[in-house]
Amino acid sequence: MSSSSPAHEVSASHGPGPAPGTGRRRFLRYGAAGATALLATGPLAGCSSRASASDASALSVWDLFQGGDGMLMNDMIRAASEGPEGFQVDRTILDWGPSYYTKLAMSAAGGRASDVAVLHLSRLAGYAPGGLLDPFDLDVLAEFGVTEKDFTSAVWSRTKHQGRVYAIPLDVHPFIVFYDRKAAGEAGLLDPKGELAPMGSPKALLEAGKALADVTGKSGILFGHVTDTAQSWRQFAALYAQTGASFTLPDGGPAEIDTDAAVQVVSFMQQLFDGRTNPNNLDYNAALAGFVGGRGGMAMLGEWELPTLQKSGIPLGAAPFPQVFGRPAVYTDSHSFVLPHQDSPDPARRREAHRYVAEILKQSLTWASAGHIPAYQPVLAEPGYAALKPQSSYADAGEVAVLDPPNWFAGAASNFQNRMCQPLQSALLGNTSAEKAVRQMVREANSLLRQPNPVA
Amino acid sequence: MTTIAPTGAPAPAGEPPVVPAPRRGTGRRGPGMLFVLPFAVPFALFLVWPVVQGLWMSLTDSSLTLRDTSFVGLDNYAEAFGDPDVWSSLGNTVFFTAASSVPLVLIALAMALLVHSGLAGQWVWRLSFFAPYLLPVTVVTLIWTWLYQPEVGLGNELLGSLGLEPVGWLSDEAVTMWSVAALTVWWTVGFNFLLYLAALQSLPSAYDEAAALDGAGAWRRLWSVTLPQLRRTSVLVAMLQILASLKVFDQIYILTKGGPNGSTRPILEYVYDIGFTGYRLGYASAVSYVFFALVIVVSLAQLRLFRQED
């Protein structure tokens, strides 16, 4: 600052934007940030190329499985790769969430995507119609021992677009409840076999929450939803489907929602998490930590938390999401294999991709150990699956599976789920009424429906 | 004070021009270009070209998918101006900029003055003021997510020990943006602190000593001697800070994902939402150009303001 030049430069007429004096500093900051970003991507790039990217025969596979799931997928790939008929697989693991779906869409739009990728079945309506996926050849798949008969109709019906199959489900992963067996026992919530007894009514679940809170001395049912972009929607969708009402998003709108049923559900959620027996202000990690730390008797979570919870050492039980309204329904999604669009696929390679999908499906028992319900039904019949506890106790969830309403903007990690969660969160926090929250949900759904469809 | 007036605070103004005259016809442009090229090419490729392409895209219905793109004229802009989410997220961005920039400048100045005043253990202060700036955004956000936890977080624990009611740091719509601003101040104030400290250390001590001899107290010297000399640094810090705050994205995206109920969603997150999770690149480009226009207006306003004061 000893010279007067910087300020004069600022006021000199260099047009809009920062002048050289400031620009240089900003440039340096950006430069440093850019260099850091480059360094940060270095290890990742190394990771993806590790499995002989130069080898033209290696089948490239994209997925979003990290942590325990990622290791199990590694085991399955290794098992499928052994022997003379094995595969060479170049696996790329990407961070799950909106960014995964962006990358998948861009790679497919570029026409040089991986041979096989994983997609949540709820996202199919945003991918298949836009030409981002190539259909499976069911005859080829049947040659390798996988046919439509091997899946439940609830899940299989969602794999199609204009009569062709675009996704082969690997699993069904429902939103369920975990409970502390000891606490549930003391609260009198177990049946004679030691499993969580059916609830049957909203009142029963409310009372179960109070009873559990009495036992733990802290909270009854834990549920983390603050700043989460999926949890409240999952819970709402499960309970709403139980009322028998339907939630449909016809192209062009308006959304078809039974607002009375929706208000009933949101009011019930508000009662369940009223901030007394059950805290209403937890985020996802706090709810998980609270349950692991014994501050709650039950937690409403996805089954994929099973490995984490098993490691915690609490006497763990699991059950399908309790049925409190008229009919059984469980909010679910499904990890599926898809063939991202390639401009000029090599037929032999495509055939190998089909064989790979079939072989991995047959490894589903390994996958089930993480808590997922295998979509490939022959595995459920194996004695090894019945022995998996508590997985087998919620296997029926696959039959009453409810997925997001199909539309291009809905599904896992989508704007739609995020926008539905915002008013639900406000309602649970007591910032707004159930009626207002539902009105906002309808408004948000309609504003998404009014947007021009970018994949049609 | 009057005795120093003739030499005047803006003394360098009378010196020969510091800014060199443009070199015309020196014939040395060739080698100069060679040095500039490694920076100019990526700049043109990754900054100028995308800006131009973005402008074109904002006039089309371009999407991330394989669908054919067609020209839609100003439709995207018309949609943007009628989109309540654009306005609410622009409002959030402006609110955050105000809520974060003011403390980021004032606290940085206060910290720099404290350190410069000759506090004992200077290096400890310097380190602790600047260290948070070195942390990556993910780490900062993770730390603060736990501090803000309603049941187990340090924030409510402290309030509780003072006998105060717990606060919904990340769940109360009226509070959350302030939580984000507090995190941002803690995290980035070190950079401004450093700029101020450097400026303070390069100030000539003569004026301050002369004022002290004239009997000016500490406050008087701060107000009438030190702060006026720091004016150019303050202009620089404020400009950099406002531009940086307008660009807020990462910490909010990780901390609140724009919630609760959209109350912390900045315009850049909305652009990301429509462009990348919603695939609508054309519309996203139009919204970013609306934001671009706002940034230009702010920059021009700042330039004009500071030029007038000069």
mmCIF file with all atom_site columns, C-alpha atoms in Angstrom, chain A residues 130-206:
data_model
loop_
_atom_site.group_PDB
_atom_site.id
_atom_site.type_symbol
_atom_site.label_atom_id
_atom_site.label_alt_id
_atom_site.label_comp_id
_atom_site.label_asym_id
_atom_site.label_entity_id
_atom_site.label_seq_id
_atom_site.pdbx_PDB_ins_code
_atom_site.Cartn_x
_atom_site.Cartn_y
_atom_site.Cartn_z
_atom_site.occupancy
_atom_site.B_iso_or_equiv
_atom_site.pdbx_formal_charge
_atom_site.auth_seq_id
_atom_site.auth_comp_id
_atom_site.auth_asym_id
_atom_site.auth_atom_id
_atom_site.pdbx_PDB_model_num
ATOM 1  C CA . GLY A 1 130 ? -34.264 -39.433 -23.327 1.00 0.00 ? 130 GLY A CA 1
ATOM 2  C CA . GLY A 1 131 ? -32.271 -42.117 -25.088 1.00 0.00 ? 131 GLY A CA 1
ATOM 3  C CA . LEU A 1 132 ? -29.679 -42.199 -22.330 1.00 0.00 ? 132 LEU A CA 1
ATOM 4  C CA . LEU A 1 133 ? -30.072 -45.953 -21.898 1.00 0.00 ? 133 LEU A CA 1
ATOM 5  C CA . ASP A 1 134 ? -30.031 -48.837 -24.330 1.00 0.00 ? 134 ASP A CA 1
ATOM 6  C CA . PRO A 1 135 ? -32.571 -51.636 -23.830 1.00 0.00 ? 135 PRO A CA 1
ATOM 7  C CA . PHE A 1 136 ? -31.625 -55.112 -22.642 1.00 0.00 ? 136 PHE A CA 1
ATOM 8  C CA . ASP A 1 137 ? -31.984 -58.066 -25.001 1.00 0.00 ? 137 ASP A CA 1
ATOM 9  C CA . LEU A 1 138 ? -34.102 -60.420 -22.911 1.00 0.00 ? 138 LEU A CA 1
ATOM 10 C CA . ASP A 1 139 ? -33.259 -63.396 -25.155 1.00 0.00 ? 139 ASP A CA 1
ATOM 11 C CA . VAL A 1 140 ? -29.569 -62.942 -24.498 1.00 0.00 ? 140 VAL A CA 1
ATOM 12 C CA . LEU A 1 141 ? -30.230 -62.534 -20.809 1.00 0.00 ? 141 LEU A CA 1
ATOM 13 C CA . ALA A 1 142 ? -32.321 -65.731 -20.790 1.00 0.00 ? 142 ALA A CA 1
ATOM 14 C CA . GLU A 1 143 ? -29.402 -67.603 -22.355 1.00 0.00 ? 143 GLU A CA 1
ATOM 15 C CA . PHE A 1 144 ? -27.475 -66.747 -19.216 1.00 0.00 ? 144 PHE A CA 1
ATOM 16 C CA . GLY A 1 145 ? -30.276 -67.910 -16.960 1.00 0.00 ? 145 GLY A CA 1
ATOM 17 C CA . VAL A 1 146 ? -32.123 -64.727 -16.005 1.00 0.00 ? 146 VAL A CA 1
ATOM 18 C CA . THR A 1 147 ? -35.746 -64.138 -17.036 1.00 0.00 ? 147 THR A CA 1
ATOM 19 C CA . GLU A 1 148 ? -38.754 -62.071 -16.035 1.00 0.00 ? 148 GLU A CA 1
ATOM 20 C CA . LYS A 1 149 ? -40.017 -64.922 -13.837 1.00 0.00 ? 149 LYS A CA 1
ATOM 21 C CA . ASP A 1 150 ? -37.096 -64.357 -11.474 1.00 0.00 ? 150 ASP A CA 1
ATOM 22 C CA . PHE A 1 151 ? -38.463 -60.994 -10.235 1.00 0.00 ? 151 PHE A CA 1
ATOM 23 C CA . THR A 1 152 ? -41.567 -59.804 -8.383  1.00 0.00 ? 152 THR A CA 1
ATOM 24 C CA . SER A 1 153 ? -44.086 -58.053 -10.554 1.00 0.00 ? 153 SER A CA 1
ATOM 25 C CA . ALA A 1 154 ? -44.045 -54.952 -8.287  1.00 0.00 ? 154 ALA A CA 1
ATOM 26 C CA . VAL A 1 155 ? -40.435 -54.343 -9.255  1.00 0.00 ? 155 VAL A CA 1
ATOM 27 C CA . TRP A 1 156 ? -40.357 -55.747 -12.792 1.00 0.00 ? 156 TRP A CA 1
ATOM 28 C CA . SER A 1 157 ? -43.252 -53.554 -13.900 1.00 0.00 ? 157 SER A CA 1
ATOM 29 C CA . ARG A 1 158 ? -41.027 -50.523 -13.321 1.00 0.00 ? 158 ARG A CA 1
ATOM 30 C CA . THR A 1 159 ? -38.183 -51.693 -15.550 1.00 0.00 ? 159 THR A CA 1
ATOM 31 C CA . LYS A 1 160 ? -39.985 -50.968 -18.823 1.00 0.00 ? 160 LYS A CA 1
ATOM 32 C CA . HIS A 1 161 ? -40.321 -48.042 -21.141 1.00 0.00 ? 161 HIS A CA 1
ATOM 33 C CA . GLN A 1 162 ? -42.514 -48.381 -24.251 1.00 0.00 ? 162 GLN A CA 1
ATOM 34 C CA . GLY A 1 163 ? -42.593 -52.136 -23.831 1.00 0.00 ? 163 GLY A CA 1
ATOM 35 C CA . ARG A 1 164 ? -38.841 -52.641 -23.664 1.00 0.00 ? 164 ARG A CA 1
ATOM 36 C CA . VAL A 1 165 ? -36.821 -53.537 -20.585 1.00 0.00 ? 165 VAL A CA 1
ATOM 37 C CA . TYR A 1 166 ? -34.152 -50.982 -19.689 1.00 0.00 ? 166 TYR A CA 1
ATOM 38 C CA . ALA A 1 167 ? -33.125 -52.089 -16.206 1.00 0.00 ? 167 ALA A CA 1
ATOM 39 C CA . ILE A 1 168 ? -32.397 -55.347 -14.431 1.00 0.00 ? 168 ILE A CA 1
ATOM 40 C CA . PRO A 1 169 ? -32.987 -54.980 -10.673 1.00 0.00 ? 169 PRO A CA 1
ATOM 41 C CA . LEU A 1 170 ? -30.272 -56.155 -8.317  1.00 0.00 ? 170 LEU A CA 1
ATOM 42 C CA . ASP A 1 171 ? -32.073 -55.496 -5.072  1.00 0.00 ? 171 ASP A CA 1
ATOM 43 C CA . VAL A 1 172 ? -34.978 -53.881 -3.338  1.00 0.00 ? 172 VAL A CA 1
ATOM 44 C CA . HIS A 1 173 ? -33.992 -51.543 -0.555  1.00 0.00 ? 173 HIS A CA 1
ATOM 45 C CA . PRO A 1 174 ? -36.944 -50.498 1.570   1.00 0.00 ? 174 PRO A CA 1
ATOM 46 C CA . PHE A 1 175 ? -37.323 -47.869 4.221   1.00 0.00 ? 175 PHE A CA 1
ATOM 47 C CA . ILE A 1 176 ? -37.771 -49.922 7.389   1.00 0.00 ? 176 ILE A CA 1
ATOM 48 C CA . VAL A 1 177 ? -37.577 -49.693 11.171  1.00 0.00 ? 177 VAL A CA 1
ATOM 49 C CA . PHE A 1 178 ? -34.748 -50.881 13.348  1.00 0.00 ? 178 PHE A CA 1
ATOM 50 C CA . TYR A 1 179 ? -35.421 -51.462 17.015  1.00 0.00 ? 179 TYR A CA 1
ATOM 51 C CA . ASP A 1 180 ? -33.560 -52.251 20.179  1.00 0.00 ? 180 ASP A CA 1
ATOM 52 C CA . ARG A 1 181 ? -34.802 -55.738 21.095  1.00 0.00 ? 181 ARG A CA 1
ATOM 53 C CA . LYS A 1 182 ? -34.258 -55.171 24.780  1.00 0.00 ? 182 LYS A CA 1
ATOM 54 C CA . ALA A 1 183 ? -36.099 -51.865 24.878  1.00 0.00 ? 183 ALA A CA 1
ATOM 55 C CA . ALA A 1 184 ? -38.907 -53.164 22.675  1.00 0.00 ? 184 ALA A CA 1
ATOM 56 C CA . GLY A 1 185 ? -39.264 -56.201 24.942  1.00 0.00 ? 185 GLY A CA 1
ATOM 57 C CA . GLU A 1 186 ? -39.528 -54.064 28.058  1.00 0.00 ? 186 GLU A CA 1
ATOM 58 C CA . ALA A 1 187 ? -42.040 -51.812 26.335  1.00 0.00 ? 187 ALA A CA 1
ATOM 59 C CA . GLY A 1 188 ? -44.155 -54.863 25.537  1.00 0.00 ? 188 GLY A CA 1
ATOM 60 C CA . LEU A 1 189 ? -43.937 -54.450 21.781  1.00 0.00 ? 189 LEU A CA 1
ATOM 61 C CA . LEU A 1 190 ? -42.693 -57.935 20.835  1.00 0.00 ? 190 LEU A CA 1
ATOM 62 C CA . ASP A 1 191 ? -44.757 -60.909 19.758  1.00 0.00 ? 191 ASP A CA 1
ATOM 63 C CA . PRO A 1 192 ? -44.279 -64.375 21.288  1.00 0.00 ? 192 PRO A CA 1
ATOM 64 C CA . LYS A 1 193 ? -41.526 -65.144 18.770  1.00 0.00 ? 193 LYS A CA 1
ATOM 65 C CA . GLY A 1 194 ? -39.561 -62.111 19.881  1.00 0.00 ? 194 GLY A CA 1
ATOM 66 C CA . GLU A 1 195 ? -40.240 -60.052 16.748  1.00 0.00 ? 195 GLU A CA 1
ATOM 67 C CA . LEU A 1 196 ? -41.830 -56.607 16.609  1.00 0.00 ? 196 LEU A CA 1
ATOM 68 C CA . ALA A 1 197 ? -45.607 -57.133 16.772  1.00 0.00 ? 197 ALA A CA 1
ATOM 69 C CA . PRO A 1 198 ? -47.760 -55.521 14.059  1.00 0.00 ? 198 PRO A CA 1
ATOM 70 C CA . MET A 1 199 ? -49.054 -52.054 14.939  1.00 0.00 ? 199 MET A CA 1
ATOM 71 C CA . GLY A 1 200 ? -52.279 -51.837 12.945  1.00 0.00 ? 200 GLY A CA 1
ATOM 72 C CA . SER A 1 201 ? -53.275 -48.263 13.780  1.00 0.00 ? 201 SER A CA 1
ATOM 73 C CA . PRO A 1 202 ? -51.763 -44.788 14.084  1.00 0.00 ? 202 PRO A CA 1
ATOM 74 C CA . LYS A 1 203 ? -52.657 -44.820 17.766  1.00 0.00 ? 203 LYS A CA 1
ATOM 75 C CA . ALA A 1 204 ? -50.685 -48.028 18.324  1.00 0.00 ? 204 ALA A CA 1
ATOM 76 C CA . LEU A 1 205 ? -47.533 -46.518 16.820  1.00 0.00 ? 205 LEU A CA 1
ATOM 77 C CA . LEU A 1 206 ? -47.937 -43.347 18.898  1.00 0.00 ? 206 LEU A CA 1
#
